[in-house]
mmCIF file of C-alpha atoms in Angstrom:
data_model
loop_
_atom_site.group_PDB
_atom_site.id
_atom_site.type_symbol
_atom_site.label_atom_id
_atom_site.label_comp_id
_atom_site.label_asym_id
_atom_site.label_seq_id
_atom_site.Cartn_x
_atom_site.Cartn_y
_atom_site.Cartn_z
ATOM 1 C CA MET A 1 61.834 -32.467 -56.315
ATOM 2 C CA ASN A 2 58.537 -31.877 -58.140
ATOM 3 C CA GLU A 3 56.821 -34.322 -55.835
ATOM 4 C CA SER A 4 58.072 -32.414 -52.764
ATOM 5 C CA LYS A 5 56.844 -29.138 -54.218
ATOM 6 C CA GLY A 6 53.460 -30.684 -54.911
ATOM 7 C CA GLN A 7 53.157 -31.960 -51.348
ATOM 8 C CA ALA A 8 54.094 -28.549 -49.989
ATOM 9 C CA MET A 9 51.505 -26.846 -52.161
ATOM 10 C CA LEU A 10 48.867 -29.351 -51.099
ATOM 11 C CA LEU A 11 49.696 -28.775 -47.445
ATOM 12 C CA THR A 12 49.443 -25.019 -47.958
ATOM 13 C CA VAL A 13 46.025 -25.367 -49.599
ATOM 14 C CA ILE A 14 44.805 -27.563 -46.721
ATOM 15 C CA LEU A 15 46.017 -25.062 -44.123
ATOM 16 C CA LEU A 16 44.440 -22.140 -45.962
ATOM 17 C CA SER A 17 41.198 -24.064 -46.285
ATOM 18 C CA GLY A 18 41.257 -24.733 -42.549
ATOM 19 C CA VAL A 19 41.748 -21.044 -41.796
ATOM 20 C CA VAL A 20 38.890 -20.103 -44.123
ATOM 21 C CA LEU A 21 36.597 -22.713 -42.573
ATOM 22 C CA ALA A 22 37.533 -21.631 -39.053
ATOM 23 C CA SER A 23 36.928 -17.968 -39.916
ATOM 24 C CA THR A 24 33.621 -18.855 -41.530
ATOM 25 C CA SER A 25 32.581 -20.869 -38.475
ATOM 26 C CA LEU A 26 33.587 -18.046 -36.121
ATOM 27 C CA ALA A 27 31.698 -15.519 -38.202
ATOM 28 C CA GLY A 28 28.702 -17.814 -38.149
ATOM 29 C CA LEU A 29 28.886 -18.109 -34.364
ATOM 30 C CA LEU A 30 29.180 -14.327 -34.035
ATOM 31 C CA ILE A 31 26.146 -13.843 -36.244
ATOM 32 C CA LEU A 32 24.192 -16.387 -34.196
ATOM 33 C CA TYR A 33 25.288 -14.642 -30.989
ATOM 34 C CA GLN A 34 24.226 -11.242 -32.325
ATOM 35 C CA LEU A 35 20.894 -12.673 -33.424
ATOM 36 C CA ARG A 36 20.443 -14.192 -29.959
ATOM 37 C CA GLN A 37 21.277 -10.844 -28.349
ATOM 38 C CA ALA A 38 18.794 -9.048 -30.588
ATOM 39 C CA THR A 39 16.149 -11.656 -29.823
ATOM 40 C CA ASP A 40 16.794 -11.422 -26.088
ATOM 41 C CA ALA A 41 16.529 -7.611 -26.251
ATOM 42 C CA LYS A 42 13.173 -7.817 -28.036
ATOM 43 C CA ASP A 43 11.978 -10.520 -25.651
ATOM 44 C CA SER A 44 13.108 -8.390 -22.694
ATOM 45 C CA MET A 45 11.074 -5.422 -23.918
ATOM 46 C CA ARG A 46 8.017 -7.621 -24.399
ATOM 47 C CA ALA A 47 8.492 -9.026 -20.902
ATOM 48 C CA ILE A 48 8.719 -5.485 -19.473
ATOM 49 C CA PHE A 49 5.601 -4.396 -21.378
ATOM 50 C CA ALA A 50 3.815 -7.490 -20.062
ATOM 51 C CA ALA A 51 4.855 -6.743 -16.469
ATOM 52 C CA ASP A 52 3.738 -3.115 -16.861
ATOM 53 C CA ALA A 53 0.347 -4.263 -18.172
ATOM 54 C CA GLY A 54 0.073 -6.651 -15.239
ATOM 55 C CA LEU A 55 0.838 -3.831 -12.825
ATOM 56 C CA GLU A 56 -1.977 -1.745 -14.299
ATOM 57 C CA TRP A 57 -4.323 -4.719 -13.922
ATOM 58 C CA ALA A 58 -3.249 -5.168 -10.282
ATOM 59 C CA PHE A 59 -3.869 -1.494 -9.473
ATOM 60 C CA TYR A 60 -7.293 -1.698 -11.109
ATOM 61 C CA ASN A 61 -8.036 -4.926 -9.271
ATOM 62 C CA GLU A 62 -7.178 -3.338 -5.920
ATOM 63 C CA THR A 63 -9.752 -0.583 -6.505
ATOM 64 C CA ARG A 64 -12.574 -2.995 -7.314
ATOM 65 C CA ALA A 65 -15.320 -3.595 -4.767
ATOM 66 C CA THR A 66 -14.593 -7.333 -4.966
ATOM 67 C CA PRO A 67 -10.988 -7.850 -6.147
ATOM 68 C CA GLN A 68 -10.111 -11.063 -7.944
ATOM 69 C CA ALA A 69 -8.071 -13.534 -5.929
ATOM 70 C CA TYR A 70 -4.297 -13.859 -6.193
ATOM 71 C CA PRO A 71 -2.247 -15.363 -7.753
ATOM 72 C CA HIS A 72 -3.657 -14.254 -11.093
ATOM 73 C CA VAL A 73 -2.256 -15.285 -14.496
ATOM 74 C CA ILE A 74 -2.850 -13.430 -17.780
ATOM 75 C CA ASN A 75 -1.824 -14.804 -21.188
ATOM 76 C CA LEU A 76 -1.361 -11.931 -23.642
ATOM 77 C CA SER A 77 -2.081 -12.120 -27.377
ATOM 78 C CA ASP A 78 1.617 -11.748 -28.335
ATOM 79 C CA GLY A 79 2.538 -14.876 -26.389
ATOM 80 C CA ALA A 80 3.724 -13.110 -23.228
ATOM 81 C CA LYS A 81 2.566 -14.309 -19.822
ATOM 82 C CA VAL A 82 1.898 -12.257 -16.698
ATOM 83 C CA THR A 83 1.737 -13.627 -13.153
ATOM 84 C CA ILE A 84 0.482 -11.366 -10.341
ATOM 85 C CA THR A 85 0.854 -12.304 -6.673
ATOM 86 C CA TYR A 86 0.152 -10.491 -3.406
ATOM 87 C CA ASP A 87 2.085 -10.920 -0.131
ATOM 88 C CA SER A 88 0.618 -8.888 2.717
ATOM 89 C CA ASN A 89 3.803 -9.398 4.785
ATOM 90 C CA ASP A 90 5.976 -7.637 2.197
ATOM 91 C CA SER A 91 6.543 -3.873 2.341
ATOM 92 C CA LEU A 92 5.709 -3.861 -1.395
ATOM 93 C CA PRO A 93 2.998 -6.535 -1.459
ATOM 94 C CA ILE A 94 2.138 -6.621 -5.182
ATOM 95 C CA LYS A 95 4.589 -8.562 -7.358
ATOM 96 C CA VAL A 96 4.139 -8.802 -11.116
ATOM 97 C CA VAL A 97 6.261 -11.040 -13.350
ATOM 98 C CA GLY A 98 6.122 -10.620 -17.125
ATOM 99 C CA GLN A 99 7.597 -13.437 -19.204
ATOM 100 C CA TYR A 100 8.240 -13.789 -22.910
ATOM 101 C CA GLY A 101 10.247 -16.699 -24.240
ATOM 102 C CA ARG A 102 13.063 -17.360 -21.842
ATOM 103 C CA VAL A 103 13.150 -13.778 -20.495
ATOM 104 C CA ALA A 104 11.298 -12.607 -17.370
ATOM 105 C CA ARG A 105 11.026 -9.164 -15.788
ATOM 106 C CA ALA A 106 9.474 -8.364 -12.410
ATOM 107 C CA PHE A 107 8.089 -5.325 -10.599
ATOM 108 C CA GLN A 108 6.895 -4.810 -7.022
ATOM 109 C CA ALA A 109 4.513 -2.102 -5.840
ATOM 110 C CA ASN A 110 2.384 -0.882 -2.990
ATOM 111 C CA SER A 111 -1.331 -1.427 -3.137
ATOM 112 C CA PRO A 112 -2.998 1.866 -4.143
ATOM 113 C CA VAL A 113 -5.784 1.228 -1.631
ATOM 114 C CA GLY A 114 -6.553 -1.069 1.221
ATOM 115 C CA GLY A 115 -2.934 -1.601 2.209
ATOM 116 C CA GLU A 116 -0.146 0.164 4.040
ATOM 117 C CA SER A 117 3.521 0.656 3.257
ATOM 118 C CA LYS A 118 5.781 -1.033 5.767
ATOM 119 C CA PHE A 119 9.150 0.586 6.405
ATOM 120 C CA ASP A 120 11.195 1.311 9.500
ATOM 121 C CA VAL A 121 12.699 4.771 8.948
ATOM 122 C CA MET A 122 15.356 6.397 11.143
ATOM 123 C CA PHE A 123 16.021 10.106 10.733
ATOM 124 C CA VAL A 124 19.652 11.114 11.374
ATOM 125 C CA LEU A 125 19.510 14.924 11.644
ATOM 126 C CA ASP A 126 22.412 17.356 12.019
ATOM 127 C CA ARG A 127 21.980 19.979 14.769
ATOM 128 C CA SER A 128 25.636 21.075 14.960
ATOM 129 C CA GLY A 129 26.939 24.607 15.508
ATOM 130 C CA SER A 130 27.002 25.517 11.816
ATOM 131 C CA ILE A 131 23.198 25.353 11.724
ATOM 132 C CA ILE A 132 21.608 28.589 12.937
ATOM 133 C CA ASP A 133 18.179 28.806 14.569
ATOM 134 C CA THR A 134 16.245 29.707 11.435
ATOM 135 C CA GLU A 135 17.865 26.821 9.546
ATOM 136 C CA LEU A 136 17.099 24.363 12.337
ATOM 137 C CA ALA A 137 13.483 25.515 12.223
ATOM 138 C CA LEU A 138 13.404 24.597 8.525
ATOM 139 C CA VAL A 139 14.873 21.162 9.338
ATOM 140 C CA LYS A 140 12.116 20.586 11.875
ATOM 141 C CA ALA A 141 9.367 21.708 9.494
ATOM 142 C CA ALA A 142 10.674 19.488 6.709
ATOM 143 C CA ALA A 143 10.996 16.433 8.962
ATOM 144 C CA ASN A 144 7.481 16.951 10.316
ATOM 145 C CA ALA A 145 6.121 17.205 6.770
ATOM 146 C CA PHE A 146 7.873 13.910 5.986
ATOM 147 C CA ILE A 147 6.006 12.313 8.913
ATOM 148 C CA ASP A 148 2.730 13.525 7.420
ATOM 149 C CA THR A 149 3.643 11.888 4.115
ATOM 150 C CA ILE A 150 4.754 8.563 5.583
ATOM 151 C CA VAL A 151 1.792 8.414 8.021
ATOM 152 C CA PRO A 152 3.209 6.034 10.670
ATOM 153 C CA SER A 153 0.790 3.381 11.929
ATOM 154 C CA LEU A 154 0.792 0.165 13.932
ATOM 155 C CA THR A 155 0.750 -2.092 10.876
ATOM 156 C CA GLY A 156 2.414 0.377 8.481
ATOM 157 C CA SER A 157 5.627 2.384 8.646
ATOM 158 C CA HIS A 158 7.427 3.265 11.879
ATOM 159 C CA VAL A 159 9.762 6.254 12.327
ATOM 160 C CA GLY A 160 12.511 7.119 14.824
ATOM 161 C CA LEU A 161 14.993 9.954 15.355
ATOM 162 C CA VAL A 162 18.707 10.367 16.016
ATOM 163 C CA SER A 163 20.174 13.890 16.121
ATOM 164 C CA PHE A 164 23.814 14.828 16.351
ATOM 165 C CA ALA A 165 26.326 17.552 17.106
ATOM 166 C CA THR A 166 29.445 16.841 19.219
ATOM 167 C CA ASP A 167 27.515 13.844 20.527
ATOM 168 C CA ALA A 168 24.670 11.939 18.932
ATOM 169 C CA THR A 169 21.473 11.149 20.816
ATOM 170 C CA LEU A 170 18.678 8.657 20.248
ATOM 171 C CA ASP A 171 15.769 11.064 20.618
ATOM 172 C CA GLN A 172 12.964 8.706 19.612
ATOM 173 C CA HIS A 173 12.813 4.926 19.282
ATOM 174 C CA LEU A 174 11.106 3.544 16.193
ATOM 175 C CA THR A 175 7.402 4.044 16.755
ATOM 176 C CA ASP A 176 4.040 4.047 15.024
ATOM 177 C CA ASN A 177 3.175 7.269 16.890
ATOM 178 C CA GLY A 178 3.789 10.093 14.447
ATOM 179 C CA ALA A 179 2.860 12.728 17.028
ATOM 180 C CA ALA A 180 5.572 11.440 19.376
ATOM 181 C CA VAL A 181 8.174 11.657 16.613
ATOM 182 C CA LYS A 182 7.127 15.249 15.903
ATOM 183 C CA VAL A 183 7.544 16.159 19.591
ATOM 184 C CA SER A 184 11.104 14.771 19.482
ATOM 185 C CA ILE A 185 11.852 16.639 16.255
ATOM 186 C CA ASP A 186 10.575 19.933 17.685
ATOM 187 C CA ALA A 187 12.667 19.415 20.838
ATOM 188 C CA MET A 188 15.982 19.371 18.913
ATOM 189 C CA SER A 189 18.335 22.169 19.977
ATOM 190 C CA ASN A 190 21.594 23.577 18.647
ATOM 191 C CA LYS A 191 22.306 25.714 21.712
ATOM 192 C CA ASN A 192 25.609 23.965 22.458
ATOM 193 C CA ARG A 193 26.906 24.858 18.963
ATOM 194 C CA GLY A 194 28.717 21.557 18.773
ATOM 195 C CA GLN A 195 30.682 19.667 16.160
ATOM 196 C CA THR A 196 29.499 17.023 13.670
ATOM 197 C CA ASN A 197 29.768 13.472 15.032
ATOM 198 C CA LEU A 198 28.274 11.673 12.040
ATOM 199 C CA SER A 199 29.813 8.285 12.830
ATOM 200 C CA GLN A 200 28.171 8.065 16.268
ATOM 201 C CA ALA A 201 24.851 9.164 14.771
ATOM 202 C CA ILE A 202 24.888 6.433 12.114
ATOM 203 C CA ASP A 203 25.930 3.897 14.757
ATOM 204 C CA LEU A 204 22.995 4.843 17.006
ATOM 205 C CA ALA A 205 20.505 4.583 14.131
ATOM 206 C CA ASP A 206 22.009 1.252 13.088
ATOM 207 C CA GLY A 207 21.634 0.018 16.657
ATOM 208 C CA GLU A 208 17.949 0.912 16.647
ATOM 209 C CA PHE A 209 17.482 -1.324 13.610
ATOM 210 C CA ASN A 210 19.130 -4.367 15.158
ATOM 211 C CA ASN A 211 17.378 -7.123 17.080
ATOM 212 C CA LEU A 212 18.421 -5.892 20.527
ATOM 213 C CA HIS A 213 15.341 -3.661 20.480
ATOM 214 C CA THR A 214 12.750 -6.251 19.511
ATOM 215 C CA ILE A 215 9.911 -4.063 20.810
ATOM 216 C CA HIS A 216 10.928 -1.415 18.258
ATOM 217 C CA GLU A 217 12.661 -3.250 15.416
ATOM 218 C CA ARG A 218 10.621 -5.405 13.060
ATOM 219 C CA PRO A 219 13.019 -7.880 11.396
ATOM 220 C CA GLU A 220 10.652 -8.568 8.507
ATOM 221 C CA VAL A 221 10.332 -4.876 7.535
ATOM 222 C CA LYS A 222 12.730 -2.938 5.279
ATOM 223 C CA ASP A 223 15.054 -0.529 7.175
ATOM 224 C CA VAL A 224 15.755 2.962 5.811
ATOM 225 C CA MET A 225 18.097 5.631 7.200
ATOM 226 C CA ILE A 226 17.852 9.298 6.140
ATOM 227 C CA VAL A 227 20.893 11.452 6.944
ATOM 228 C CA VAL A 228 20.558 15.250 6.746
ATOM 229 C CA THR A 229 23.744 17.302 7.205
ATOM 230 C CA ASP A 230 25.277 20.606 6.166
ATOM 231 C CA GLY A 231 28.972 19.749 6.346
ATOM 232 C CA ASP A 232 31.920 17.459 6.942
ATOM 233 C CA PRO A 233 32.101 15.294 10.062
ATOM 234 C CA ASN A 234 34.641 16.502 12.666
ATOM 235 C CA GLN A 235 34.041 14.495 15.806
ATOM 236 C CA ASN A 236 37.221 15.295 17.781
ATOM 237 C CA LYS A 237 38.084 18.901 17.027
ATOM 238 C CA PRO A 238 37.136 21.502 14.410
ATOM 239 C CA GLY A 239 38.802 20.684 11.119
ATOM 240 C CA ASP A 240 39.535 17.064 12.042
ATOM 241 C CA THR A 241 37.743 15.658 9.002
ATOM 242 C CA ARG A 242 39.996 12.830 7.826
ATOM 243 C CA THR A 243 39.586 10.630 10.914
ATOM 244 C CA ALA A 244 35.909 11.566 11.207
ATOM 245 C CA ARG A 245 35.242 10.691 7.566
ATOM 246 C CA ILE A 246 36.858 7.281 7.928
ATOM 247 C CA ALA A 247 34.853 6.535 11.071
ATOM 248 C CA ALA A 248 31.559 7.622 9.470
ATOM 249 C CA ALA A 249 32.218 5.631 6.283
ATOM 250 C CA LEU A 250 32.918 2.494 8.330
ATOM 251 C CA GLU A 251 29.639 2.910 10.222
ATOM 252 C CA ALA A 252 27.738 3.393 6.936
ATOM 253 C CA ASP A 253 29.338 0.262 5.464
ATOM 254 C CA GLU A 254 28.370 -1.709 8.560
ATOM 255 C CA ALA A 255 24.770 -0.507 8.237
ATOM 256 C CA ARG A 256 24.671 -1.553 4.579
ATOM 257 C CA LEU A 257 25.913 -5.013 5.520
ATOM 258 C CA ALA A 258 22.807 -5.233 7.710
ATOM 259 C CA ASP A 259 20.689 -4.416 4.617
ATOM 260 C CA ILE A 260 19.884 -0.871 5.754
ATOM 261 C CA GLU A 261 19.155 1.522 2.894
ATOM 262 C CA ILE A 262 20.840 4.932 3.364
ATOM 263 C CA TYR A 263 19.674 8.224 1.842
ATOM 264 C CA VAL A 264 21.723 11.392 2.347
ATOM 265 C CA VAL A 265 20.817 15.067 1.948
ATOM 266 C CA GLY A 266 23.823 17.402 1.685
ATOM 267 C CA ILE A 267 22.897 21.050 2.287
ATOM 268 C CA GLY A 268 25.232 23.692 0.877
ATOM 269 C CA VAL A 269 28.280 21.443 1.182
ATOM 270 C CA THR A 270 31.614 21.835 -0.603
ATOM 271 C CA PRO A 271 32.431 19.662 -3.638
ATOM 272 C CA SER A 272 34.820 17.599 -1.482
ATOM 273 C CA THR A 273 32.158 16.975 1.175
ATOM 274 C CA GLU A 274 29.571 16.178 -1.478
ATOM 275 C CA ALA A 275 31.884 13.571 -3.026
ATOM 276 C CA PHE A 276 32.393 11.996 0.412
ATOM 277 C CA LEU A 277 28.692 11.918 1.314
ATOM 278 C CA LYS A 278 27.701 10.614 -2.123
ATOM 279 C CA THR A 279 30.410 7.943 -2.327
ATOM 280 C CA ASP A 280 30.980 6.812 1.264
ATOM 281 C CA ILE A 281 27.720 7.440 3.135
ATOM 282 C CA ALA A 282 24.803 7.229 0.672
ATOM 283 C CA ASP A 283 24.071 3.871 -0.944
ATOM 284 C CA ASP A 284 24.798 5.314 -4.387
ATOM 285 C CA VAL A 285 24.374 8.457 -6.486
ATOM 286 C CA ALA A 286 20.605 7.921 -6.673
ATOM 287 C CA HIS A 287 20.449 7.990 -2.855
ATOM 288 C CA TYR A 288 22.223 11.357 -2.563
ATOM 289 C CA TYR A 289 20.256 14.627 -2.728
ATOM 290 C CA PRO A 290 22.206 17.925 -2.889
ATOM 291 C CA ILE A 291 20.526 21.262 -2.151
ATOM 292 C CA ALA A 292 21.947 24.767 -1.925
ATOM 293 C CA ASP A 293 20.237 25.808 1.323
ATOM 294 C CA PHE A 294 17.717 24.712 3.936
ATOM 295 C CA SER A 295 14.741 26.299 2.177
ATOM 296 C CA GLY A 296 14.616 23.368 -0.251
ATOM 297 C CA LEU A 297 14.752 20.617 2.382
ATOM 298 C CA GLU A 298 11.017 20.000 2.637
ATOM 299 C CA ASP A 299 10.742 19.292 -1.088
ATOM 300 C CA ILE A 300 13.765 16.986 -0.948
ATOM 301 C CA LEU A 301 12.371 14.964 1.947
ATOM 302 C CA GLU A 302 9.081 14.730 0.074
ATOM 303 C CA ALA A 303 10.991 13.322 -2.909
ATOM 304 C CA ILE A 304 12.729 10.793 -0.665
ATOM 305 C CA ALA A 305 9.395 9.754 0.838
ATOM 306 C CA GLU A 306 8.050 9.175 -2.663
ATOM 307 C CA ALA A 307 11.191 7.229 -3.588
ATOM 308 C CA ILE A 308 10.785 5.003 -0.524
ATOM 309 C CA LEU A 309 7.115 4.369 -1.207
ATOM 310 C CA SER A 310 7.333 4.090 -4.986
ATOM 311 C CA THR A 311 7.190 1.091 -7.277
ATOM 312 C CA ARG A 312 10.548 -0.494 -8.008
ATOM 313 C CA GLU A 313 11.860 -3.076 -10.439
ATOM 314 C CA VAL A 314 13.165 -6.081 -8.506
ATOM 315 C CA GLY A 315 15.369 -7.831 -11.037
ATOM 316 C CA PRO A 316 15.382 -10.098 -14.048
#
């Protein structure tokens, strides 16, 4: 009997020891994991700082009378490494990669001088019956100001125009002729006081980006669509929003599958319409711009132009 009790006690001690060892090992692994996370976070910040320093060097280099050749590598005093390359065929030609340890961070940017931004931009502008003459005039002024900011050119950005009411029309193919785009913008009319066929408008703009129009579309250049509207789509009859929303969302999803970036400006829309435009038409919340009335449209389009042309982080 005593021997059995002793064996049972021994077994209990062994089991408890195993649990303690396992817990200790797990705690040790968790501590190592947390240390690794902390190290990676610090390394990530150093990599970002390195990339930012490299970007400053690249901007300075571009302003020099005789820029240094690319690729260019800089080894920083803290052990970080920066690699700067330049691809003239990319819409954001400068790429900077900062690396520290096993972590790398990258940025891309436009050249501050001596280079041009390369984007194909399609305006999709609402001219439906809810937009009165004075408001349409503000749309035209804002769109024309956007053209002045983008500055279309043969080797730089190209711009086109789709406008929509009951029917959508392709008013201007993608072109490097900014003056021609402005003529098309100024020719927009709301005299028919039509409905809001957003799905057909997105489809027409998407079609302009595809390879069927090789004299207009440039496959190697980033495609951007800018939708400006003041209300819900209702392509069949006034108030028929459910079917129209579904159709427009499907067209926007199809455009995104073709790697088309979609910005949306919602002017004085209801909360329900804003949720639809933000969630189903724009790429994401950052691509949706709400304004109360048409007087603020020029500033919003200026902000979108800056967003399109600005530096962006391109991933880990």
